[in-house]
Coordinates of C-alpha atoms in Angstrom, one line a residue:
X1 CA 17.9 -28.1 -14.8
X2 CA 20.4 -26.0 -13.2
X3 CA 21.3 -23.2 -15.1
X4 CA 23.6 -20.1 -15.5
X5 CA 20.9 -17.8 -16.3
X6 CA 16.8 -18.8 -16.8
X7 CA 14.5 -16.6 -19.0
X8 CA 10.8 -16.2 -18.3
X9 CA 10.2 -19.1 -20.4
X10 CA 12.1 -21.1 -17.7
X11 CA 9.8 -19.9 -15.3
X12 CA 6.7 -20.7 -17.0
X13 CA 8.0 -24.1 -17.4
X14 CA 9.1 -24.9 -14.3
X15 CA 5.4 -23.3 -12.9
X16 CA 4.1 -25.4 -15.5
X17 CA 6.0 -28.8 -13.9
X18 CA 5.2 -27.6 -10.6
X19 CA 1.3 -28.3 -11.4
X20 CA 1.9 -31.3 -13.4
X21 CA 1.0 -35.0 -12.5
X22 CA 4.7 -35.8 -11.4
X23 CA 4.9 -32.4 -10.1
X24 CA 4.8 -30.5 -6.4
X25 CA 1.7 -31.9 -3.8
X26 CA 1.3 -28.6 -2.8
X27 CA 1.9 -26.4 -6.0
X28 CA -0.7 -28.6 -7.9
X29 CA -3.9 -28.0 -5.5
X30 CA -3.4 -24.1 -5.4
X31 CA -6.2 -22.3 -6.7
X32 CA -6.0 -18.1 -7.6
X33 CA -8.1 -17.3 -4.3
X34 CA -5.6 -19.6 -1.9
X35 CA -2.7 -18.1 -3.0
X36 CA -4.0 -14.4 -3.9
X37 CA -2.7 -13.4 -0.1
X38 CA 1.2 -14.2 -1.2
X39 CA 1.0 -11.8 -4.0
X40 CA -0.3 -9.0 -1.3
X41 CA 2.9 -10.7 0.9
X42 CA 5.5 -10.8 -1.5
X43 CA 4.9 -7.1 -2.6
X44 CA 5.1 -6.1 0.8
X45 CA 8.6 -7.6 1.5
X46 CA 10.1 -6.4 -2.0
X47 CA 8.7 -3.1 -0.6
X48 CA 10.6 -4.1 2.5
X49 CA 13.9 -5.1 0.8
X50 CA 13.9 -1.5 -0.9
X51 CA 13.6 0.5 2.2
X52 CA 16.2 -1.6 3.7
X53 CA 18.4 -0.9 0.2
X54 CA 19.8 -4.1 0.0
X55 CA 19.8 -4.4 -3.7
X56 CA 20.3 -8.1 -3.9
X57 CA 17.3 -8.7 -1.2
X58 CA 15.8 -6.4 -3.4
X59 CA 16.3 -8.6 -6.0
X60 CA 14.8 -11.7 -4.8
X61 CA 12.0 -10.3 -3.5
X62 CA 11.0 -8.9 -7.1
X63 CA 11.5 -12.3 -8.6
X64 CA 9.2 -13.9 -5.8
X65 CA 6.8 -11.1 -7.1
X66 CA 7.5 -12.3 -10.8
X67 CA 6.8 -15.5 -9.0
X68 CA 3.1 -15.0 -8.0
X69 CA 2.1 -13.1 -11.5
X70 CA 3.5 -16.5 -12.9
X71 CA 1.4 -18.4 -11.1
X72 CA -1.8 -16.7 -11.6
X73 CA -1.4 -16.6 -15.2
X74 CA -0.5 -20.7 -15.4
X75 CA -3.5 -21.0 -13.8
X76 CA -5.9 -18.9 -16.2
X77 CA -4.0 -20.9 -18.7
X78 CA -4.9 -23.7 -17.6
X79 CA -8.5 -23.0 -17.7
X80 CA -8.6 -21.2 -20.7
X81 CA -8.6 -17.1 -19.9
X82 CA -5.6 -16.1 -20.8
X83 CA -2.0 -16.8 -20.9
X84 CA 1.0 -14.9 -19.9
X85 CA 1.5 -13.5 -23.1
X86 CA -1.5 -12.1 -22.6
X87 CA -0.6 -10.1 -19.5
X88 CA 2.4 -8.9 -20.9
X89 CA 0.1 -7.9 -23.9
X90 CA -2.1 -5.7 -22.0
X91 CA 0.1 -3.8 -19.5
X92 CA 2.1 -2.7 -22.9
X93 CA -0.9 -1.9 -24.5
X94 CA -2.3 -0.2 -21.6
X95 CA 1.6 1.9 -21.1
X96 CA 1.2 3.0 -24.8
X97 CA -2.5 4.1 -24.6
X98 CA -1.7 6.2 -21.0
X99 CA 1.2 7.9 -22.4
X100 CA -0.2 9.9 -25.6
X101 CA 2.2 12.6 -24.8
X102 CA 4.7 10.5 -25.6
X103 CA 3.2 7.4 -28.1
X104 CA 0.5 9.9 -29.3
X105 CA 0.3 13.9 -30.0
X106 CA -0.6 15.1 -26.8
X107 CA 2.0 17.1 -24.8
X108 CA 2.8 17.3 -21.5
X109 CA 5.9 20.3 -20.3
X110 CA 5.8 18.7 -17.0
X111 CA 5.4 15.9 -14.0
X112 CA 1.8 17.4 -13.2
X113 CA 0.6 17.6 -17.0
X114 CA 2.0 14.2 -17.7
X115 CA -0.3 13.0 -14.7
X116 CA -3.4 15.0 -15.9
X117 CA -3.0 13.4 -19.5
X118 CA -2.8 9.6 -17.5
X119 CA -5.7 10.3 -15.4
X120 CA -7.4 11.7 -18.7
X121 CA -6.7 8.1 -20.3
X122 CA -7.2 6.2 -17.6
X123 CA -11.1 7.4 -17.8
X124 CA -11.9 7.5 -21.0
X125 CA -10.5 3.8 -21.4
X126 CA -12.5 2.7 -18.2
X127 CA -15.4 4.7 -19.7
X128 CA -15.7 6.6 -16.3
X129 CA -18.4 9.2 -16.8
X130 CA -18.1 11.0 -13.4
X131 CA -15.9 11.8 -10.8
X132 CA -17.9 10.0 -8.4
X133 CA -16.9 6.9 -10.3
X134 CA -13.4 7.6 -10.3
X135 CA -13.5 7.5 -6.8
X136 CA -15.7 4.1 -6.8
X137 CA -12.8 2.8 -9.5
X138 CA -10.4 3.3 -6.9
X139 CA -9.4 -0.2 -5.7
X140 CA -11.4 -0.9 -2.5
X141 CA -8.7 -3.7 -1.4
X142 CA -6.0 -1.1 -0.9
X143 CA -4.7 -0.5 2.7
X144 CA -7.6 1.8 4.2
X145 CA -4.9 4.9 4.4
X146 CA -3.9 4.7 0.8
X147 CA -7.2 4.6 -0.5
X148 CA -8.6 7.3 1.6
X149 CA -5.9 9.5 0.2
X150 CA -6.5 8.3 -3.8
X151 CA -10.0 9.3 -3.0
X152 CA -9.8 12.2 -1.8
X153 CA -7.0 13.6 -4.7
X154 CA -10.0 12.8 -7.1
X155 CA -12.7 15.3 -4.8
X156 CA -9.6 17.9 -5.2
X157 CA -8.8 17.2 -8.7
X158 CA -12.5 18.6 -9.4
X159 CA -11.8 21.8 -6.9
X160 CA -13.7 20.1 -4.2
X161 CA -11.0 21.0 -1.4
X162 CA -9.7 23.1 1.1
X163 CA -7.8 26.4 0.2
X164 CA -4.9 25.7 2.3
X165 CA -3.9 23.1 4.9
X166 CA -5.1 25.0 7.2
X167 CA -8.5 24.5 6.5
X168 CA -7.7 20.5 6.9
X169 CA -6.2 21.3 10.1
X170 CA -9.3 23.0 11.3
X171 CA -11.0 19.9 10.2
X172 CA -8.8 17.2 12.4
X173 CA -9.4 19.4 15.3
X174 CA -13.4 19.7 14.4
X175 CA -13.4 16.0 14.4
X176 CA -11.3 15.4 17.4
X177 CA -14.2 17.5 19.3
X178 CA -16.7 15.1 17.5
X179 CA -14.8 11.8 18.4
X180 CA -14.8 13.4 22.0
X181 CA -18.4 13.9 22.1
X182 CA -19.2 10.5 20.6
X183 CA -17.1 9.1 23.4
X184 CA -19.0 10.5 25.9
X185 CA -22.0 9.6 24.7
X186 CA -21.1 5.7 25.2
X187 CA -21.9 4.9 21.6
X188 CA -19.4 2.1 19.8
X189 CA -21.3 3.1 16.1
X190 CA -21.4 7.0 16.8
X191 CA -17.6 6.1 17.9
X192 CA -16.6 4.0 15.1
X193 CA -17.7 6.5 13.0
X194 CA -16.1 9.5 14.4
X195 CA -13.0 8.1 14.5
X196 CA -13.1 6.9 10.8
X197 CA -13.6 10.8 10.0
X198 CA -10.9 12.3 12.1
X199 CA -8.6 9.3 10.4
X200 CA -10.2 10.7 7.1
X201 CA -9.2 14.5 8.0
X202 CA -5.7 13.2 8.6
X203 CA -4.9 11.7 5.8
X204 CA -6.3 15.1 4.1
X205 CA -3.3 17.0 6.0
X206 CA -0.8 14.3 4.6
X207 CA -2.3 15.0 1.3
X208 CA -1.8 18.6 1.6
X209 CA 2.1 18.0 3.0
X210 CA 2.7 15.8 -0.2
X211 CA 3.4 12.8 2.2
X212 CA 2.1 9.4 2.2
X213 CA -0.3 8.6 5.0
X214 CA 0.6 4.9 4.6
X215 CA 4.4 5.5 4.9
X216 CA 4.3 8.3 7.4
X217 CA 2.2 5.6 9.8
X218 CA 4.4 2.7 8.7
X219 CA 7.4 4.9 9.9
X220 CA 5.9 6.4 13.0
X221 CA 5.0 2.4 13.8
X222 CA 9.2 1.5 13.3
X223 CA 9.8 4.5 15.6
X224 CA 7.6 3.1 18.3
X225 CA 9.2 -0.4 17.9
X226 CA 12.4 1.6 18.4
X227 CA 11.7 3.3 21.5
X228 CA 10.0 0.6 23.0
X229 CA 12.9 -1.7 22.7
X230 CA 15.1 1.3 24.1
X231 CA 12.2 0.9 27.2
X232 CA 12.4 -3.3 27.4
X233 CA 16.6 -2.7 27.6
X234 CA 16.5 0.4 29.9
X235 CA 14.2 -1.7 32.4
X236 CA 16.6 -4.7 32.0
X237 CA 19.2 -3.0 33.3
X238 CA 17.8 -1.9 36.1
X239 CA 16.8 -5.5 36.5
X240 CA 12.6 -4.7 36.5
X241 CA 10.2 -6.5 34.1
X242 CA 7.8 -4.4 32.1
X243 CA 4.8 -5.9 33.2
X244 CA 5.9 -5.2 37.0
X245 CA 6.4 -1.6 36.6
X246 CA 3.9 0.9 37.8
X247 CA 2.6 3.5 34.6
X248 CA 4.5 6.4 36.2
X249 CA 7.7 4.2 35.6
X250 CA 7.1 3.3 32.2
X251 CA 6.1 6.7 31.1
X252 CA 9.4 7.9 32.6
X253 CA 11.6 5.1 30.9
X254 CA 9.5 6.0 27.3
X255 CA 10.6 9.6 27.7
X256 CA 14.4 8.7 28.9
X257 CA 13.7 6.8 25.3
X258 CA 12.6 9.6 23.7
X259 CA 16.2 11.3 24.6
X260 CA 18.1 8.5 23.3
X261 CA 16.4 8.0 20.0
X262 CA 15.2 10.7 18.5

């Protein structure tokens, strides 16, 4: 079945063989809620492969993507929901019927009106009658961060917002007070809690700095990764093991790390 090059009718065939009698063990007993998980994986390593900008990574990854949105749809075929026709019916549909200042007769001069005129869309076609339930429409799956910050664009979309970042900044610090009075009470809920809010308030000043809250934590994560491998090789040539080493000596190899990888 080797070919040159395979159109997405291949695919659906070869998916299609996959679950047949004579075809894969393993590709035949999947079910949409045992393999839903790869679709959140493969989405993160295509994200992955285009930070990395390795365009033929990249590459793969989307196909392993195209992959998973194969599979789903051979299996709603299979019992009779819908095909993958009809998924490639619906997002065109749905591309037409968002952009009306380009399909239809609305117009939009710029970036921010050509959002306004989507979000417009988006809730008359989901028949949102509130802002409250745009927020609620907001997918509750998403990574905690990410959602946070969708919900909170909707509150500001309505005017229900700071005037400048400094008022979120006063905020964090508010909440940092609260999270340290909750922590002195000895109270896990009452902590919990707090520190959900001051996570809220700083995703708020990411918000107001146009950055992503997700990516700025993902990055800040790689950085610490960075330095602490800078630490693990500093303390190997010395000849001392990590978990040997007093705090003091740690905390002086992190900031020697600090130095070196800025």
């Amino acid at each position: 079945m080797q070919k040159k090059k395979y159109s997405i009718e291949d695919l659906l065939s070869i998916l299609r063989r996959l679950r047949g009698e004579d075809g894969c063990p393993w590709d035949r007993v999947q079910t949409h809620d045992s393999i839903k998980n790869c679709m959140i994986e493969e989405s993160y390593e295509a994200i992955d492969a285009l930070e990395k900008g390795d365009d033929k990574m990249f590459a793969n990854e989307l196909g392993d993507l195209l992959f998973q949105v194969v599979f789903h749809s051979v299996l709603a075929e299979e019992r009779g929901a819908f095909t993958f026709d009809d998924v490639v019916y619906e997002i065109s549909r749905k591309m037409i019927d968002r952009h009306t200042h380009v399909f239809g007769a609305d117009q939009a001069a710029d970036e921010k009106q050509a959002l306004e005129t989507w979000e417009a869309n988006k809730k008359k076609e989901k028949r949102l009658h509130s802002q409250t339930e745009a927020m609620r429409d907001v997918v509750a799956a998403l990574p905690a961060l990410m959602r946070a910050q969708k919900v909170q664009k909707k509150a500001a979309d309505v005017g229900f917002d700071w005037n400048d970042i400094h008022g979120a900044m006063d905020k964090v610090r508010e909440e940092v007070d609260e999270l340290s009075e909750a922590i002195g009470q000895n109270d896990a809920a009452h902590m919990e809690e707090e520190l959900g809010d001051l996570l809220f308030a700083a995703v708020n000043v990411a918000r107001f700095l146009h950055v992503s809250s997700e990516e700025a934590l993902r990055h800040a994560t790689d950085k610490f990764i960075d330095r602490f491998d800078t630490v693990e090789q500093l303390a190997q040539q010395s000849g001392k093991i990590l978990s040997k080493m007093t705090l003091e000596e740690l905390e002086s190899l992190w900031q020697q790390a600090k130095t070196e990888k800025k």
